[in-house]
Amino acid sequence: ELLIQQGCESTFENLFRGLIADSRSPLAEPLPAQYVDAPIRNRALNAFVEAVDALGAVTCDEHHQDRARDSAGSELVKLTQDYLVGEMRRLHADGLDKLGNETQIAERMGVSRQVLRQAMRLLEEQGLLACRRGRSNGIVAPATHPASLVGSITAAFKRDKLSDGEFRPVLSIVDRTNRCLFACKAEAAHFSALEKCALTKVWWNSATHVRRLHIEWPVIDNPVLTLLEQTLAAYRASRVGERITIAIADIVPLQRNTGRHIALMREGDLIGADQVYMTMQRQITELLGEY
């Protein structure tokens, strides 16, 4: 953010490629001190940090309230939460999201339904769990963040009237970092699922974009980075004007590069994958315009 703010995009590109030259994620080693210690002036990042700090303060207050409860019961609820989160991660790795109904889960874990419901309620409040009633009765694990949290941060972006120069560089950096993290942590089944998703992707349909998130975000497993990407992408989507019609012939080169990008990630060639990704972003800008 500091380098781009100073107009040193080429220096940033060299730094980013240097961080992934050994085929590890850009978060595998610390940034040079002069960048870490620099103050954040970008309004997109500031709004995000303030929202996360506020969320942390609420969580802290709830934690103090929880400590007043019976410690043994609270510990059992906490263990139940940990079990549910572990189950969700395993399911997401297999491309699934349904844990089962309350009775099935309680029997499987050996806890009462009352304890299970307390753990589920806490996870629901964090947006990590969703309960469905009726025919689709069961506990499901969404890969996205709570809509209220995304909405509040996006509203802050709108209130501050963030410009392209403020939010686009941050979205690009986070997006590139997340793709590198996915490449480093994904297994063969994840790449296969992503390839299948890319083949059926409809570029002007947001639902197909959400399917990609359901594959990638559980693998990335970094709520700060995925939340920042989602809020910035939501803000970008809110700025879209009239619908743009894209010819099928224009999509073919983009689809071809998508396949190359996934193949390079699978091979662990982070620099090659990042270069193809940047080419794809230029193609998307040409097709959809600057928004």
Short mmCIF file of C-alpha atoms in Angstrom, two decimals:
data_model
loop_
_atom_site.label_atom_id
_atom_site.label_comp_id
_atom_site.label_asym_id
_atom_site.label_seq_id
_atom_site.Cartn_x
_atom_site.Cartn_y
_atom_site.Cartn_z
CA GLU A 1 0.00 0.00 0.00
CA LEU A 2 2.87 2.33 0.88
CA LEU A 3 4.74 1.69 -2.38
CA ILE A 4 1.66 2.10 -4.56
CA GLN A 5 0.75 5.27 -2.67
CA GLN A 6 4.19 6.63 -3.54
CA GLY A 7 3.77 5.70 -7.19
CA CYS A 8 6.34 2.90 -6.95
CA GLU A 9 4.32 0.12 -8.59
CA SER A 10 7.39 -1.43 -10.20
CA THR A 11 9.13 -1.63 -6.81
CA PHE A 12 6.08 -3.35 -5.37
CA GLU A 13 5.97 -5.84 -8.26
CA ASN A 14 9.61 -6.75 -7.67
CA LEU A 15 8.98 -7.11 -3.93
CA PHE A 16 5.90 -9.30 -4.44
CA ARG A 17 7.64 -11.58 -6.93
CA GLY A 18 10.65 -11.79 -4.61
CA LEU A 19 8.38 -13.00 -1.81
CA ILE A 20 6.98 -15.87 -3.94
CA ALA A 21 10.16 -16.76 -5.85
CA ASP A 22 10.73 -19.83 -3.65
CA SER A 23 7.18 -21.11 -4.39
CA ARG A 24 5.99 -20.23 -0.89
CA SER A 25 3.15 -17.84 -0.16
CA PRO A 26 3.93 -14.10 0.15
CA LEU A 27 3.07 -14.42 3.86
CA ALA A 28 5.76 -17.06 4.47
CA GLU A 29 8.38 -14.47 5.42
CA PRO A 30 8.08 -10.99 6.97
CA LEU A 31 8.15 -7.82 4.92
CA PRO A 32 11.15 -5.49 5.30
CA ALA A 33 10.79 -3.32 8.42
CA GLN A 34 10.37 -0.05 6.49
CA TYR A 35 7.07 -1.35 5.07
CA VAL A 36 5.78 -3.02 8.24
CA ASP A 37 6.29 0.09 10.38
CA ALA A 38 4.81 2.52 7.86
CA PRO A 39 1.48 4.14 8.85
CA ILE A 40 -1.61 3.06 6.92
CA ARG A 41 -3.07 5.99 5.03
CA ASN A 42 -5.27 4.14 2.58
CA ARG A 43 -8.91 4.79 3.49
CA ALA A 44 -10.04 1.34 2.34
CA LEU A 45 -7.64 -0.33 4.75
CA ASN A 46 -8.42 2.11 7.55
CA ALA A 47 -12.17 1.49 7.28
CA PHE A 48 -11.56 -2.24 7.34
CA VAL A 49 -9.23 -2.07 10.36
CA GLU A 50 -11.73 0.05 12.30
CA ALA A 51 -14.54 -2.44 11.55
CA VAL A 52 -12.44 -5.43 12.63
CA ASP A 53 -11.33 -3.61 15.80
CA ALA A 54 -14.96 -2.88 16.64
CA LEU A 55 -15.86 -6.51 16.04
CA GLY A 56 -12.96 -7.57 18.29
CA ALA A 57 -14.17 -5.28 21.08
CA VAL A 58 -17.63 -6.89 20.95
CA THR A 59 -16.06 -10.36 21.00
CA CYS A 60 -13.95 -9.34 24.01
CA ASP A 61 -17.02 -8.13 25.93
CA GLU A 62 -18.82 -11.38 25.17
CA HIS A 63 -15.78 -13.31 26.36
CA HIS A 64 -15.87 -11.55 29.75
CA GLN A 65 -19.58 -12.32 30.03
CA ASP A 66 -18.96 -15.96 29.19
CA ARG A 67 -16.38 -16.27 31.97
CA ALA A 68 -19.12 -15.59 34.53
CA ARG A 69 -20.94 -18.74 33.44
CA ASP A 70 -20.30 -22.20 34.79
CA SER A 71 -16.76 -23.11 33.72
CA ALA A 72 -17.40 -26.83 33.15
CA GLY A 73 -20.42 -26.17 30.95
CA SER A 74 -18.58 -23.44 29.04
CA GLU A 75 -15.63 -25.75 28.43
CA LEU A 76 -17.91 -28.43 26.99
CA VAL A 77 -19.55 -25.87 24.72
CA LYS A 78 -16.09 -24.69 23.59
CA LEU A 79 -15.01 -28.26 22.82
CA THR A 80 -18.24 -28.75 20.87
CA GLN A 81 -17.52 -25.57 18.87
CA ASP A 82 -14.01 -26.80 18.08
CA TYR A 83 -15.39 -30.15 16.93
CA LEU A 84 -17.98 -28.50 14.68
CA VAL A 85 -15.36 -26.21 13.10
CA GLY A 86 -13.13 -29.23 12.43
CA GLU A 87 -16.05 -31.08 10.86
CA MET A 88 -16.83 -28.09 8.64
CA ARG A 89 -13.26 -27.90 7.36
CA ARG A 90 -13.23 -31.60 6.49
CA LEU A 91 -16.56 -31.28 4.69
CA HIS A 92 -15.43 -28.22 2.71
CA ALA A 93 -12.31 -30.13 1.63
CA ASP A 94 -14.67 -32.73 0.11
CA GLY A 95 -16.84 -30.07 -1.51
CA LEU A 96 -19.72 -30.62 0.95
CA ASP A 97 -21.40 -28.35 3.49
CA LYS A 98 -24.06 -30.31 5.40
CA LEU A 99 -23.16 -31.64 8.86
CA GLY A 100 -26.47 -33.40 9.52
CA ASN A 101 -29.36 -32.60 11.87
CA GLU A 102 -29.16 -31.84 15.60
CA THR A 103 -29.98 -35.38 16.72
CA GLN A 104 -27.37 -36.96 14.46
CA ILE A 105 -24.62 -34.55 15.50
CA ALA A 106 -25.42 -34.78 19.24
CA GLU A 107 -25.32 -38.58 19.10
CA ARG A 108 -22.11 -38.55 17.09
CA MET A 109 -20.41 -36.22 19.58
CA GLY A 110 -21.92 -37.68 22.75
CA VAL A 111 -23.26 -34.34 24.04
CA SER A 112 -26.72 -33.14 24.93
CA ARG A 113 -28.75 -31.21 22.36
CA GLN A 114 -28.76 -28.24 24.78
CA VAL A 115 -24.93 -28.05 24.73
CA LEU A 116 -24.93 -28.54 20.95
CA ARG A 117 -27.43 -25.70 20.49
CA GLN A 118 -25.29 -23.33 22.60
CA ALA A 119 -22.24 -24.11 20.48
CA MET A 120 -24.25 -23.73 17.27
CA ARG A 121 -25.68 -20.39 18.40
CA LEU A 122 -22.20 -18.99 19.07
CA LEU A 123 -20.96 -20.20 15.68
CA GLU A 124 -24.05 -18.78 13.96
CA GLU A 125 -23.33 -15.37 15.51
CA GLN A 126 -19.86 -15.53 13.96
CA GLY A 127 -21.34 -16.44 10.57
CA LEU A 128 -19.57 -19.81 10.56
CA LEU A 129 -22.71 -21.91 10.74
CA ALA A 130 -26.26 -21.79 9.37
CA CYS A 131 -29.31 -23.76 10.52
CA ARG A 132 -32.00 -24.73 8.03
CA ARG A 133 -35.47 -25.85 8.99
CA GLY A 134 -38.18 -27.78 7.14
CA ARG A 135 -37.36 -30.21 4.35
CA SER A 136 -33.76 -29.09 4.16
CA ASN A 137 -33.44 -29.48 7.94
CA GLY A 138 -29.80 -29.70 8.89
CA ILE A 139 -26.70 -27.80 9.91
CA VAL A 140 -24.70 -26.32 7.07
CA ALA A 141 -21.37 -24.52 6.99
CA PRO A 142 -21.30 -21.45 4.69
CA ALA A 143 -17.95 -20.40 3.25
CA THR A 144 -18.76 -16.71 3.17
CA HIS A 145 -18.75 -14.15 5.95
CA PRO A 146 -21.88 -12.77 7.69
CA ALA A 147 -23.82 -10.56 5.32
CA SER A 148 -24.30 -7.96 8.07
CA LEU A 149 -20.55 -7.64 8.60
CA VAL A 150 -19.81 -7.42 4.88
CA GLY A 151 -22.64 -4.90 4.52
CA SER A 152 -21.41 -2.68 7.34
CA ILE A 153 -17.86 -2.50 6.00
CA THR A 154 -19.08 -1.96 2.43
CA ALA A 155 -21.34 0.82 3.75
CA ALA A 156 -18.28 2.45 5.32
CA PHE A 157 -16.55 2.34 1.92
CA LYS A 158 -19.58 3.97 0.31
CA ARG A 159 -19.80 6.61 3.03
CA ASP A 160 -16.15 7.52 2.49
CA LYS A 161 -16.71 7.47 -1.30
CA LEU A 162 -13.56 5.48 -1.94
CA SER A 163 -12.03 6.19 -5.32
CA ASP A 164 -10.64 3.64 -7.78
CA GLY A 165 -7.13 4.62 -6.77
CA GLU A 166 -7.88 3.83 -3.13
CA PHE A 167 -9.63 0.47 -3.28
CA ARG A 168 -8.49 -1.15 -6.53
CA PRO A 169 -4.79 -1.55 -5.59
CA VAL A 170 -5.75 -3.07 -2.23
CA LEU A 171 -8.22 -5.48 -3.85
CA SER A 172 -5.58 -6.50 -6.38
CA ILE A 173 -2.95 -7.15 -3.71
CA VAL A 174 -5.31 -9.16 -1.49
CA ASP A 175 -6.67 -11.11 -4.45
CA ARG A 176 -3.17 -12.03 -5.63
CA THR A 177 -2.11 -12.99 -2.11
CA ASN A 178 -5.17 -15.21 -1.67
CA ARG A 179 -4.52 -16.99 -4.97
CA CYS A 180 -0.94 -17.71 -3.83
CA LEU A 181 -2.16 -19.00 -0.46
CA PHE A 182 -4.63 -21.30 -2.21
CA ALA A 183 -1.91 -22.63 -4.53
CA CYS A 184 0.33 -23.43 -1.55
CA LYS A 185 -2.33 -25.12 0.60
CA ALA A 186 -4.66 -26.81 -1.91
CA GLU A 187 -4.69 -30.53 -2.61
CA ALA A 188 -5.35 -32.34 -5.89
CA ALA A 189 -9.11 -32.52 -5.24
CA HIS A 190 -9.28 -28.74 -4.72
CA PHE A 191 -7.56 -28.03 -8.05
CA SER A 192 -9.86 -30.49 -9.82
CA ALA A 193 -12.91 -28.79 -8.30
CA LEU A 194 -11.59 -25.39 -9.36
CA GLU A 195 -11.00 -26.61 -12.93
CA LYS A 196 -14.56 -27.94 -13.10
CA CYS A 197 -15.86 -24.64 -11.74
CA ALA A 198 -13.87 -22.67 -14.33
CA LEU A 199 -15.24 -24.75 -17.21
CA THR A 200 -18.83 -24.01 -16.19
CA LYS A 201 -18.25 -20.39 -15.13
CA VAL A 202 -20.63 -17.77 -16.51
CA TRP A 203 -18.66 -14.53 -16.31
CA TRP A 204 -21.66 -12.24 -15.90
CA ASN A 205 -23.36 -14.48 -13.28
CA SER A 206 -22.25 -13.83 -9.69
CA ALA A 207 -23.46 -17.28 -8.56
CA THR A 208 -20.60 -18.96 -10.42
CA HIS A 209 -18.16 -16.60 -8.68
CA VAL A 210 -19.59 -17.70 -5.31
CA ARG A 211 -18.92 -21.35 -6.19
CA ARG A 212 -15.23 -20.50 -6.62
CA LEU A 213 -15.23 -18.87 -3.17
CA HIS A 214 -16.70 -22.02 -1.62
CA ILE A 215 -13.74 -23.95 -3.02
CA GLU A 216 -10.97 -21.47 -2.24
CA TRP A 217 -11.77 -19.80 1.07
CA PRO A 218 -11.85 -22.91 3.31
CA VAL A 219 -8.41 -23.79 1.87
CA ILE A 220 -7.03 -20.28 2.39
CA ASP A 221 -8.42 -20.42 5.96
CA ASN A 222 -7.55 -16.78 6.75
CA PRO A 223 -10.73 -14.88 7.73
CA VAL A 224 -9.06 -11.46 7.61
CA LEU A 225 -7.86 -11.84 4.02
CA THR A 226 -11.05 -13.47 2.76
CA LEU A 227 -13.25 -10.87 4.48
CA LEU A 228 -11.19 -8.02 3.05
CA GLU A 229 -11.43 -9.51 -0.44
CA GLN A 230 -15.20 -10.00 -0.11
CA THR A 231 -15.91 -6.48 1.16
CA LEU A 232 -13.79 -4.80 -1.51
CA ALA A 233 -15.34 -6.99 -4.23
CA ALA A 234 -18.81 -6.12 -2.89
CA TYR A 235 -17.96 -2.43 -3.02
CA ARG A 236 -16.71 -2.79 -6.60
CA ALA A 237 -19.94 -4.60 -7.56
CA SER A 238 -22.00 -1.80 -5.99
CA ARG A 239 -20.38 0.65 -8.42
CA VAL A 240 -21.47 -1.26 -11.53
CA GLY A 241 -23.67 0.78 -13.82
CA GLU A 242 -25.52 -0.62 -16.83
CA ARG A 243 -25.20 -4.28 -17.60
CA ILE A 244 -22.48 -5.03 -20.15
CA THR A 245 -23.01 -7.59 -22.90
CA ILE A 246 -20.01 -9.78 -23.68
CA ALA A 247 -19.57 -11.74 -26.88
CA ILE A 248 -18.80 -15.45 -26.48
CA ALA A 249 -15.73 -15.05 -28.70
CA ASP A 250 -14.29 -12.55 -26.22
CA ILE A 251 -14.57 -15.09 -23.38
CA VAL A 252 -12.47 -17.81 -25.07
CA PRO A 253 -9.03 -16.19 -24.43
CA LEU A 254 -10.02 -15.53 -20.81
CA GLN A 255 -11.16 -19.13 -20.31
CA ARG A 256 -7.90 -20.35 -21.85
CA ASN A 257 -5.86 -18.25 -19.43
CA THR A 258 -7.99 -19.45 -16.53
CA GLY A 259 -6.96 -23.01 -17.36
CA ARG A 260 -3.30 -21.97 -17.58
CA HIS A 261 -3.56 -20.15 -14.26
CA ILE A 262 -4.95 -23.20 -12.45
CA ALA A 263 -2.36 -25.50 -14.07
CA LEU A 264 0.52 -23.27 -12.93
CA MET A 265 -0.90 -23.09 -9.40
CA ARG A 266 -1.15 -26.88 -9.36
CA GLU A 267 2.52 -27.10 -10.42
CA GLY A 268 3.54 -24.71 -7.62
CA ASP A 269 4.81 -22.08 -10.07
CA LEU A 270 3.56 -19.05 -8.13
CA ILE A 271 5.37 -16.46 -10.26
CA GLY A 272 4.06 -17.94 -13.50
CA ALA A 273 0.53 -18.21 -12.06
CA ASP A 274 0.67 -14.60 -10.82
CA GLN A 275 1.78 -13.33 -14.24
CA VAL A 276 -1.12 -15.15 -15.93
CA TYR A 277 -3.46 -13.79 -13.25
CA MET A 278 -2.39 -10.22 -14.03
CA THR A 279 -2.97 -10.87 -17.75
CA MET A 280 -6.46 -12.13 -16.90
CA GLN A 281 -7.20 -8.99 -14.89
CA ARG A 282 -6.26 -6.82 -17.88
CA GLN A 283 -8.55 -8.92 -20.09
CA ILE A 284 -11.43 -8.58 -17.61
CA THR A 285 -10.92 -4.82 -17.46
CA GLU A 286 -11.10 -4.62 -21.26
CA LEU A 287 -14.28 -6.73 -21.33
CA LEU A 288 -16.16 -5.27 -18.39
CA GLY A 289 -14.75 -1.78 -18.19
CA GLU A 290 -13.32 0.13 -15.23
CA TYR A 291 -15.66 -0.42 -12.30
#
